[in-house]
Structures are given as structure tokens and as C-alpha cells.
């Protein structure tokens, strides 16, 4: 087990070092937080246009939210109960002149100055769709439901040597709000479509039944339940490691979880079901760089054609 | 038999919407309002009371699905 873990970390270190030496990632001194080069960002932008073309015939509403959301909204979800270890709470200084001096003094002495901070009205968003639901709160959906195109940086506090496990990264999502049938159909459609899209880019993805990283031992019960209900599928591929594959996209049914939390209903008065496909933009870029090489100009022409690179 | 103790612990930690006294041993606890978070509290209280540890393999929805199911698991772990 120990050895296996060691090998895994070695493969993370190896790929991360290659990316940094190639200038694609810029180190920040914190695990999982990087600057991205123009080349890296160019691949993300090309992939995003590829996603836009794939979804265009469905005529989605396009909405963009910042990566922070109302603290009250955050608390309307059960994220604090299910994934407290991944949350990002934003704090700032709200004290008096004297308290300010005290804080700076503590900082200079190397003491814990963060106790002088107080929570701001915002939290980091854990998934791109979280800020959407409150905007649909207390509404009745049209009979065809809604399809929304989202993209945002999201935050998950899970520092790691794996270059594919960033603390802050972008998700591009298509979210469906509607009847149970509409939500389920959306999930299934995009699971197939996503697989097709990534395969066309030369990424040999496999669909796997998955679960969210719920916290603690209670989380194991939640994870088992999520798997029993077949709510989450991931598309996985080798990125840093050939042994431990990396999820680069996921398709999820949330049942009426958000419909209930935000009182979003369908025409017949039932709570709306929601579902989404999310593309992990940095991870997809890392998978492409791993599979086709660190210089996109040398990538196979079919891949460049698909991406219009 | 663990069943009476399980009922006691469930009434303290289960945060059910239906009173435990009105539940049969095989009633569906999720129908009775058992949430994921309450399951954690329930599990920790059971471990404390019986001095047992639920193995990962027992951490499923089924284990906590009814009073009977919980008691069966506890009995197994006590053996």
C-alpha cells in the first residue's frame, strides 16, 4: 500500500515537474494553485468553444457567475453537512483601529492573527451550478424546463501534489432543471455526448459509476447510497498516473435535492429535478497535454481540427 | 438483543419526524425522517454505547434502514 502510494506521488511529481519546466504551469508555493501559460489557456478556450458548438442546437441560456456566492445561499444547501472539509469561507478584517494594531502585532510576532478576522457575506462556490439555484428559487419552470450553460472557477480545499487536483479550477456545465424525466434524459444524453466529444479528441475515456467525496465515515453511507442510486458517472482517463485514472467530466442527477432546497417547481406543482454535465477544463487540458504531448502545435491534425486550434 | 437499546439511541440521536415508539422494527427509517447527517450521529452513539466499530463494509444505507437492520448489524459486531 505504502509503495503504491509512493509510486503514485512519484508519477504526480514527474508530470507536474514536466508541466512546470515546459512553462505550462507556474508554481505558487501552495499545492494545487498554479498560474497557467497562454498556451494552456488557449487550449481551455478552444475546448470551451468546442463545448459551445456541441450544445448550440439545444439553445441553452448562458449565465456566468463569479466564484463566490452569498453565504446565506451556501447555507441553504447541505454542503456544510456533506463536504465541510472542502469548503472555502471568506473572512476579512472588520475590527477597530486598536484591534487592527493588535492583529498586525500578532502577525509580526508570528502568532495566529487570523482570529482577528470575521466572516464576509460570501463563500467560495464548490460547484459551478450552486449560484444558479437561488436565482430560480420560488419559480415554476416552463413545461420544457430550463437548460443553462455555466462556467466558473470553483474552490475545493484539497491540496495535492497531483497537478490534476487543483484547489481552484474551472467547470463548464450544462444544467437542466425540469421534470424527473427531463433531468434523467439530460444526464444520459450528456454522458454519451461527453464520451463522444472527448474520444474525438483522442482521449480514451471510460464511463465509471462514481460518488462525491462526502466527509468522514458518515460520508461513506452517503457515497454508498449515491452509488446504489446510480446518480453520478465520471469519464475517466490517465492523466498523471496510468494506474489511478482521473475524472475529467462528470454527469450527475441531483434528484429533487436543489428543487426542494430552493422551492423550484414544475408545472404540476412537484419539486423540480436537476441534472448536470460538468467538464473539468484544466483537467481536460492536462489530459490532452499528457496524451498528445506538451506542444499543441505537434498534436495530431484530427485533434487540432476538432478543437479548431 | 440490542433492539431495545437501539430504540433508545434512535429516539435520542435519530432526529426522526415520526416518534420511534410508533415505528415497527422493520419500518423504513428514511421514510420516518432519518437524514444522512443524523445517520452519522446515530452511528457514533451506537459505537459508543456498544463499544463497537462499524467497518467500512457496513457503512451503507441498508445498515441503517430499519431498527431491525441496525440491531442485526450491532449483534453481528458484538459476536
mmCIF file of N, CA, C and O in Angstrom, chain B residues 1-77:
data_model
loop_
_atom_site.group_PDB
_atom_site.id
_atom_site.type_symbol
_atom_site.label_atom_id
_atom_site.label_comp_id
_atom_site.label_asym_id
_atom_site.label_seq_id
_atom_site.Cartn_x
_atom_site.Cartn_y
_atom_site.Cartn_z
ATOM 1 N N UNK B 1 -30.089 -9.198 23.077
ATOM 2 C CA UNK B 1 -30.666 -8.500 21.915
ATOM 3 C C UNK B 1 -30.518 -6.986 22.060
ATOM 4 O O UNK B 1 -30.762 -6.419 23.118
ATOM 5 N N UNK B 2 -30.124 -6.379 20.991
ATOM 6 C CA UNK B 2 -29.788 -4.958 21.039
ATOM 7 C C UNK B 2 -31.002 -4.065 20.771
ATOM 8 O O UNK B 2 -30.917 -2.855 20.923
ATOM 9 N N UNK B 3 -32.126 -4.697 20.415
ATOM 10 C CA UNK B 3 -33.206 -3.903 19.824
ATOM 11 C C UNK B 3 -33.746 -2.784 20.724
ATOM 12 O O UNK B 3 -33.993 -1.665 20.256
ATOM 13 N N UNK B 4 -33.874 -3.056 22.043
ATOM 14 C CA UNK B 4 -34.417 -2.002 22.920
ATOM 15 C C UNK B 4 -33.444 -0.830 23.045
ATOM 16 O O UNK B 4 -33.839 0.329 23.006
ATOM 17 N N UNK B 5 -32.164 -1.167 23.184
ATOM 18 C CA UNK B 5 -31.147 -0.102 23.268
ATOM 19 C C UNK B 5 -31.098 0.694 21.964
ATOM 20 O O UNK B 5 -30.917 1.910 21.977
ATOM 21 N N UNK B 6 -31.227 -0.012 20.844
ATOM 22 C CA UNK B 6 -31.215 0.668 19.554
ATOM 23 C C UNK B 6 -32.375 1.658 19.485
ATOM 24 O O UNK B 6 -32.212 2.801 19.050
ATOM 25 N N UNK B 7 -33.539 1.237 19.977
ATOM 26 C CA UNK B 7 -34.707 2.142 20.002
ATOM 27 C C UNK B 7 -34.416 3.392 20.850
ATOM 28 O O UNK B 7 -34.732 4.510 20.451
ATOM 29 N N UNK B 8 -33.782 3.180 22.009
ATOM 30 C CA UNK B 8 -33.450 4.316 22.876
ATOM 31 C C UNK B 8 -32.515 5.295 22.173
ATOM 32 O O UNK B 8 -32.737 6.505 22.173
ATOM 33 N N UNK B 9 -31.461 4.733 21.597
ATOM 34 C CA UNK B 9 -30.454 5.581 20.941
ATOM 35 C C UNK B 9 -31.067 6.294 19.741
ATOM 36 O O UNK B 9 -30.806 7.478 19.494
ATOM 37 N N UNK B 10 -31.930 5.567 19.042
ATOM 38 C CA UNK B 10 -32.583 6.157 17.872
ATOM 39 C C UNK B 10 -33.460 7.339 18.284
ATOM 40 O O UNK B 10 -33.491 8.373 17.606
ATOM 41 N N UNK B 11 -34.145 7.199 19.424
ATOM 42 C CA UNK B 11 -35.028 8.307 19.823
ATOM 43 C C UNK B 11 -34.211 9.517 20.263
ATOM 44 O O UNK B 11 -34.647 10.652 20.118
ATOM 45 N N UNK B 12 -32.989 9.289 20.778
ATOM 46 C CA UNK B 12 -32.143 10.420 21.187
ATOM 47 C C UNK B 12 -31.395 11.038 20.009
ATOM 48 O O UNK B 12 -31.261 12.254 19.920
ATOM 49 N N UNK B 13 -30.894 10.179 19.098
ATOM 50 C CA UNK B 13 -29.980 10.684 18.066
ATOM 51 C C UNK B 13 -30.530 10.653 16.643
ATOM 52 O O UNK B 13 -29.903 11.173 15.735
ATOM 53 N N UNK B 14 -31.676 10.022 16.453
ATOM 54 C CA UNK B 14 -32.171 9.818 15.086
ATOM 55 C C UNK B 14 -32.795 11.047 14.445
ATOM 56 O O UNK B 14 -32.909 11.120 13.227
ATOM 57 N N UNK B 15 -33.209 12.011 15.263
ATOM 58 C CA UNK B 15 -33.882 13.230 14.766
ATOM 59 C C UNK B 15 -34.989 12.880 13.766
ATOM 60 O O UNK B 15 -35.113 13.491 12.695
ATOM 61 N N UNK B 16 -35.763 11.846 14.105
ATOM 62 C CA UNK B 16 -36.818 11.403 13.189
ATOM 63 C C UNK B 16 -38.019 12.350 13.246
ATOM 64 O O UNK B 16 -38.239 13.024 14.253
ATOM 65 N N UNK B 17 -38.792 12.341 12.169
ATOM 66 C CA UNK B 17 -40.006 13.152 12.164
ATOM 67 C C UNK B 17 -41.180 12.337 12.710
ATOM 68 O O UNK B 17 -42.215 12.886 13.048
ATOM 69 N N UNK B 18 -41.004 11.020 12.775
ATOM 70 C CA UNK B 18 -42.021 10.127 13.346
ATOM 71 C C UNK B 18 -41.478 9.608 14.686
ATOM 72 O O UNK B 18 -40.319 9.205 14.750
ATOM 73 N N UNK B 19 -42.305 9.620 15.768
ATOM 74 C CA UNK B 19 -41.799 9.121 17.057
ATOM 75 C C UNK B 19 -41.393 7.642 16.949
ATOM 76 O O UNK B 19 -42.072 6.861 16.299
ATOM 77 N N UNK B 20 -40.277 7.328 17.586
ATOM 78 C CA UNK B 20 -39.738 5.967 17.498
ATOM 79 C C UNK B 20 -40.753 4.940 18.019
ATOM 80 O O UNK B 20 -40.876 3.843 17.478
ATOM 81 N N UNK B 21 -41.510 5.316 19.080
ATOM 82 C CA UNK B 21 -42.494 4.394 19.665
ATOM 83 C C UNK B 21 -43.541 3.921 18.662
ATOM 84 O O UNK B 21 -44.086 2.828 18.794
ATOM 85 N N UNK B 22 -43.822 4.769 17.672
ATOM 86 C CA UNK B 22 -44.870 4.388 16.715
ATOM 87 C C UNK B 22 -44.302 3.591 15.538
ATOM 88 O O UNK B 22 -45.026 3.235 14.615
ATOM 89 N N UNK B 23 -42.996 3.303 15.571
ATOM 90 C CA UNK B 23 -42.380 2.568 14.456
ATOM 91 C C UNK B 23 -42.298 1.073 14.764
ATOM 92 O O UNK B 23 -42.031 0.680 15.903
ATOM 93 N N UNK B 24 -42.528 0.271 13.745
ATOM 94 C CA UNK B 24 -42.300 -1.173 13.859
ATOM 95 C C UNK B 24 -40.790 -1.417 13.722
ATOM 96 O O UNK B 24 -40.062 -0.563 13.222
ATOM 97 N N UNK B 25 -40.357 -2.614 14.115
ATOM 98 C CA UNK B 25 -38.931 -2.925 13.989
ATOM 99 C C UNK B 25 -38.461 -2.898 12.537
ATOM 100 O O UNK B 25 -37.288 -2.661 12.266
ATOM 101 N N UNK B 26 -39.399 -3.169 11.615
ATOM 102 C CA UNK B 26 -38.976 -3.197 10.204
ATOM 103 C C UNK B 26 -39.437 -1.961 9.436
ATOM 104 O O UNK B 26 -39.353 -1.923 8.211
ATOM 105 N N UNK B 27 -39.920 -0.927 10.140
ATOM 106 C CA UNK B 27 -40.324 0.302 9.432
ATOM 107 C C UNK B 27 -39.105 0.960 8.780
ATOM 108 O O UNK B 27 -38.007 0.909 9.329
ATOM 109 N N UNK B 28 -39.344 1.606 7.643
ATOM 110 C CA UNK B 28 -38.278 2.289 6.903
ATOM 111 C C UNK B 28 -37.902 3.587 7.622
ATOM 112 O O UNK B 28 -38.706 4.512 7.716
ATOM 113 N N UNK B 29 -36.687 3.637 8.149
ATOM 114 C CA UNK B 29 -36.274 4.805 8.929
ATOM 115 C C UNK B 29 -36.088 6.049 8.068
ATOM 116 O O UNK B 29 -36.232 7.166 8.544
ATOM 117 N N UNK B 30 -35.751 5.854 6.794
ATOM 118 C CA UNK B 30 -35.588 7.030 5.919
ATOM 119 C C UNK B 30 -36.954 7.675 5.676
ATOM 120 O O UNK B 30 -37.083 8.894 5.641
ATOM 121 N N UNK B 31 -37.986 6.804 5.562
ATOM 122 C CA UNK B 31 -39.363 7.322 5.447
ATOM 123 C C UNK B 31 -39.731 8.079 6.723
ATOM 124 O O UNK B 31 -40.513 9.019 6.693
ATOM 125 N N UNK B 32 -39.178 7.612 7.846
ATOM 126 C CA UNK B 32 -39.500 8.219 9.141
ATOM 127 C C UNK B 32 -38.673 9.477 9.396
ATOM 128 O O UNK B 32 -38.740 10.057 10.477
ATOM 129 N N UNK B 33 -37.878 9.874 8.395
ATOM 130 C CA UNK B 33 -37.176 11.149 8.504
ATOM 131 C C UNK B 33 -35.694 11.080 8.829
ATOM 132 O O UNK B 33 -35.063 12.102 9.108
ATOM 133 N N UNK B 34 -35.122 9.881 8.805
ATOM 134 C CA UNK B 34 -33.682 9.774 9.086
ATOM 135 C C UNK B 34 -32.886 10.410 7.943
ATOM 136 O O UNK B 34 -33.057 10.035 6.785
ATOM 137 N N UNK B 35 -32.035 11.386 8.288
ATOM 138 C CA UNK B 35 -31.219 12.048 7.267
ATOM 139 C C UNK B 35 -29.796 11.484 7.300
ATOM 140 O O UNK B 35 -29.426 10.785 8.248
ATOM 141 N N UNK B 36 -29.009 11.851 6.280
ATOM 142 C CA UNK B 36 -27.622 11.375 6.221
ATOM 143 C C UNK B 36 -26.844 11.842 7.438
ATOM 144 O O UNK B 36 -26.076 11.099 8.028
ATOM 145 N N UNK B 37 -27.061 13.121 7.786
ATOM 146 C CA UNK B 37 -26.288 13.671 8.901
ATOM 147 C C UNK B 37 -26.682 12.995 10.214
ATOM 148 O O UNK B 37 -25.820 12.667 11.035
ATOM 149 N N UNK B 38 -27.991 12.756 10.398
ATOM 150 C CA UNK B 38 -28.449 12.098 11.615
ATOM 151 C C UNK B 38 -27.895 10.672 11.682
ATOM 152 O O UNK B 38 -27.628 10.156 12.773
ATOM 153 N N UNK B 39 -27.703 10.053 10.516
ATOM 154 C CA UNK B 39 -27.129 8.707 10.482
ATOM 155 C C UNK B 39 -25.742 8.694 11.132
ATOM 156 O O UNK B 39 -25.389 7.763 11.842
ATOM 157 N N UNK B 40 -24.974 9.760 10.884
ATOM 158 C CA UNK B 40 -23.630 9.846 11.461
ATOM 159 C C UNK B 40 -23.718 9.896 12.983
ATOM 160 O O UNK B 40 -23.037 9.145 13.686
ATOM 161 N N UNK B 41 -24.595 10.773 13.499
ATOM 162 C CA UNK B 41 -24.766 10.900 14.943
ATOM 163 C C UNK B 41 -25.235 9.589 15.558
ATOM 164 O O UNK B 41 -24.756 9.175 16.619
ATOM 165 N N UNK B 42 -26.144 8.944 14.850
ATOM 166 C CA UNK B 42 -26.685 7.661 15.303
ATOM 167 C C UNK B 42 -25.580 6.607 15.368
ATOM 168 O O UNK B 42 -25.431 5.896 16.371
ATOM 169 N N UNK B 43 -24.794 6.562 14.306
ATOM 170 C CA UNK B 43 -23.708 5.574 14.236
ATOM 171 C C UNK B 43 -22.709 5.782 15.371
ATOM 172 O O UNK B 43 -22.324 4.829 16.056
ATOM 173 N N UNK B 44 -22.315 7.036 15.596
ATOM 174 C CA UNK B 44 -21.330 7.322 16.645
ATOM 175 C C UNK B 44 -21.896 6.955 18.021
ATOM 176 O O UNK B 44 -21.186 6.402 18.864
ATOM 177 N N UNK B 45 -23.188 7.215 18.228
ATOM 178 C CA UNK B 45 -23.815 6.895 19.520
ATOM 179 C C UNK B 45 -23.892 5.377 19.708
ATOM 180 O O UNK B 45 -23.663 4.874 20.813
ATOM 181 N N UNK B 46 -24.189 4.644 18.651
ATOM 182 C CA UNK B 46 -24.246 3.181 18.729
ATOM 183 C C UNK B 46 -22.860 2.617 19.049
ATOM 184 O O UNK B 46 -22.712 1.721 19.879
ATOM 185 N N UNK B 47 -21.852 3.178 18.400
ATOM 186 C CA UNK B 47 -20.475 2.707 18.633
ATOM 187 C C UNK B 47 -20.066 2.923 20.086
ATOM 188 O O UNK B 47 -19.423 2.082 20.700
ATOM 189 N N UNK B 48 -20.468 4.085 20.605
ATOM 190 C CA UNK B 48 -20.134 4.443 21.967
ATOM 191 C C UNK B 48 -20.839 3.510 22.947
ATOM 192 O O UNK B 48 -20.227 2.953 23.865
ATOM 193 N N UNK B 49 -22.135 3.325 22.734
ATOM 194 C CA UNK B 49 -22.955 2.526 23.647
ATOM 195 C C UNK B 49 -22.505 1.055 23.679
ATOM 196 O O UNK B 49 -22.399 0.446 24.730
ATOM 197 N N UNK B 50 -22.279 0.499 22.494
ATOM 198 C CA UNK B 50 -21.979 -0.937 22.416
ATOM 199 C C UNK B 50 -20.478 -1.240 22.366
ATOM 200 O O UNK B 50 -20.083 -2.395 22.297
ATOM 201 N N UNK B 51 -19.673 -0.178 22.369
ATOM 202 C CA UNK B 51 -18.225 -0.340 22.256
ATOM 203 C C UNK B 51 -17.863 -1.190 21.029
ATOM 204 O O UNK B 51 -17.167 -2.204 21.111
ATOM 205 N N UNK B 52 -18.382 -0.771 19.900
ATOM 206 C CA UNK B 52 -18.125 -1.472 18.634
ATOM 207 C C UNK B 52 -17.651 -0.440 17.623
ATOM 208 O O UNK B 52 -17.692 0.764 17.888
ATOM 209 N N UNK B 53 -17.203 -0.923 16.481
ATOM 210 C CA UNK B 53 -16.875 -0.002 15.384
ATOM 211 C C UNK B 53 -17.454 -0.554 14.089
ATOM 212 O O UNK B 53 -17.185 -1.697 13.721
ATOM 213 N N UNK B 54 -18.296 0.225 13.464
ATOM 214 C CA UNK B 54 -18.859 -0.201 12.183
ATOM 215 C C UNK B 54 -17.743 -0.232 11.142
ATOM 216 O O UNK B 54 -17.095 0.787 10.916
ATOM 217 N N UNK B 55 -17.496 -1.388 10.515
ATOM 218 C CA UNK B 55 -16.474 -1.410 9.464
ATOM 219 C C UNK B 55 -17.005 -0.703 8.211
ATOM 220 O O UNK B 55 -18.223 -0.531 8.065
ATOM 221 N N UNK B 56 -16.095 -0.299 7.344
ATOM 222 C CA UNK B 56 -16.493 0.404 6.121
ATOM 223 C C UNK B 56 -17.563 -0.361 5.348
ATOM 224 O O UNK B 56 -18.463 0.219 4.766
ATOM 225 N N UNK B 57 -17.436 -1.710 5.377
ATOM 226 C CA UNK B 57 -18.375 -2.521 4.587
ATOM 227 C C UNK B 57 -19.813 -2.395 5.116
ATOM 228 O O UNK B 57 -20.764 -2.663 4.398
ATOM 229 N N UNK B 58 -19.953 -1.966 6.386
ATOM 230 C CA UNK B 58 -21.302 -1.831 6.946
ATOM 231 C C UNK B 58 -21.858 -0.417 6.760
ATOM 232 O O UNK B 58 -22.997 -0.137 7.116
ATOM 233 N N UNK B 59 -21.033 0.475 6.219
ATOM 234 C CA UNK B 59 -21.473 1.867 6.078
ATOM 235 C C UNK B 59 -22.295 2.039 4.809
ATOM 236 O O UNK B 59 -21.852 2.629 3.825
ATOM 237 N N UNK B 60 -23.499 1.473 4.827
ATOM 238 C CA UNK B 60 -24.379 1.606 3.671
ATOM 239 C C UNK B 60 -25.761 2.016 4.159
ATOM 240 O O UNK B 60 -26.058 1.948 5.359
ATOM 241 N N UNK B 61 -26.575 2.417 3.217
ATOM 242 C CA UNK B 61 -27.933 2.853 3.540
ATOM 243 C C UNK B 61 -28.730 1.715 4.179
ATOM 244 O O UNK B 61 -29.536 1.934 5.066
ATOM 245 N N UNK B 62 -28.452 0.492 3.719
ATOM 246 C CA UNK B 62 -29.192 -0.685 4.181
ATOM 247 C C UNK B 62 -29.010 -0.910 5.685
ATOM 248 O O UNK B 62 -29.953 -1.231 6.397
ATOM 249 N N UNK B 63 -27.767 -0.713 6.157
ATOM 250 C CA UNK B 63 -27.454 -0.947 7.569
ATOM 251 C C UNK B 63 -28.352 -0.136 8.489
ATOM 252 O O UNK B 63 -28.727 -0.592 9.565
ATOM 253 N N UNK B 64 -28.687 1.079 8.082
ATOM 254 C CA UNK B 64 -29.447 1.986 8.942
ATOM 255 C C UNK B 64 -30.904 2.109 8.486
ATOM 256 O O UNK B 64 -31.616 3.011 8.902
ATOM 257 N N UNK B 65 -31.334 1.181 7.648
ATOM 258 C CA UNK B 65 -32.663 1.279 7.020
ATOM 259 C C UNK B 65 -33.827 0.998 7.963
ATOM 260 O O UNK B 65 -34.931 1.502 7.744
ATOM 261 N N UNK B 66 -33.608 0.203 8.994
ATOM 262 C CA UNK B 66 -34.695 -0.102 9.949
ATOM 263 C C UNK B 66 -34.074 -0.424 11.308
ATOM 264 O O UNK B 66 -32.869 -0.688 11.413
ATOM 265 N N UNK B 67 -34.906 -0.423 12.335
ATOM 266 C CA UNK B 67 -34.434 -0.751 13.685
ATOM 267 C C UNK B 67 -33.847 -2.162 13.688
ATOM 268 O O UNK B 67 -32.768 -2.409 14.240
ATOM 269 N N UNK B 68 -34.560 -3.056 12.999
ATOM 270 C CA UNK B 68 -34.126 -4.448 12.915
ATOM 271 C C UNK B 68 -32.748 -4.555 12.236
ATOM 272 O O UNK B 68 -31.868 -5.274 12.711
ATOM 273 N N UNK B 69 -32.591 -3.819 11.133
ATOM 274 C CA UNK B 69 -31.328 -3.878 10.378
ATOM 275 C C UNK B 69 -30.168 -3.375 11.241
ATOM 276 O O UNK B 69 -29.084 -3.966 11.251
ATOM 277 N N UNK B 70 -30.419 -2.294 11.982
ATOM 278 C CA UNK B 70 -29.363 -1.755 12.856
ATOM 279 C C UNK B 70 -29.016 -2.792 13.930
ATOM 280 O O UNK B 70 -27.835 -3.109 14.154
ATOM 281 N N UNK B 71 -30.054 -3.346 14.565
ATOM 282 C CA UNK B 71 -29.825 -4.316 15.651
ATOM 283 C C UNK B 71 -29.085 -5.546 15.134
ATOM 284 O O UNK B 71 -28.202 -6.078 15.817
ATOM 285 N N UNK B 72 -29.438 -5.994 13.929
ATOM 286 C CA UNK B 72 -28.748 -7.159 13.344
ATOM 287 C C UNK B 72 -27.260 -6.871 13.170
ATOM 288 O O UNK B 72 -26.412 -7.699 13.510
ATOM 289 N N UNK B 73 -26.961 -5.686 12.659
ATOM 290 C CA UNK B 73 -25.553 -5.322 12.446
ATOM 291 C C UNK B 73 -24.827 -5.238 13.786
ATOM 292 O O UNK B 73 -23.711 -5.730 13.940
ATOM 293 N N UNK B 74 -25.487 -4.597 14.765
ATOM 294 C CA UNK B 74 -24.874 -4.477 16.096
ATOM 295 C C UNK B 74 -24.619 -5.867 16.671
ATOM 296 O O UNK B 74 -23.517 -6.148 17.164
ATOM 297 N N UNK B 75 -25.626 -6.758 16.573
ATOM 298 C CA UNK B 75 -25.447 -8.128 17.090
ATOM 299 C C UNK B 75 -24.261 -8.818 16.412
ATOM 300 O O UNK B 75 -23.461 -9.471 17.076
ATOM 301 N N UNK B 76 -24.178 -8.657 15.105
ATOM 302 C CA UNK B 76 -23.057 -9.268 14.368
ATOM 303 C C UNK B 76 -21.716 -8.750 14.874
ATOM 304 O O UNK B 76 -20.761 -9.505 15.036
ATOM 305 N N UNK B 77 -21.669 -7.442 15.125
ATOM 306 C CA UNK B 77 -20.398 -6.836 15.545
ATOM 307 C C UNK B 77 -20.049 -7.200 16.981
ATOM 308 O O UNK B 77 -18.878 -7.200 17.360
#
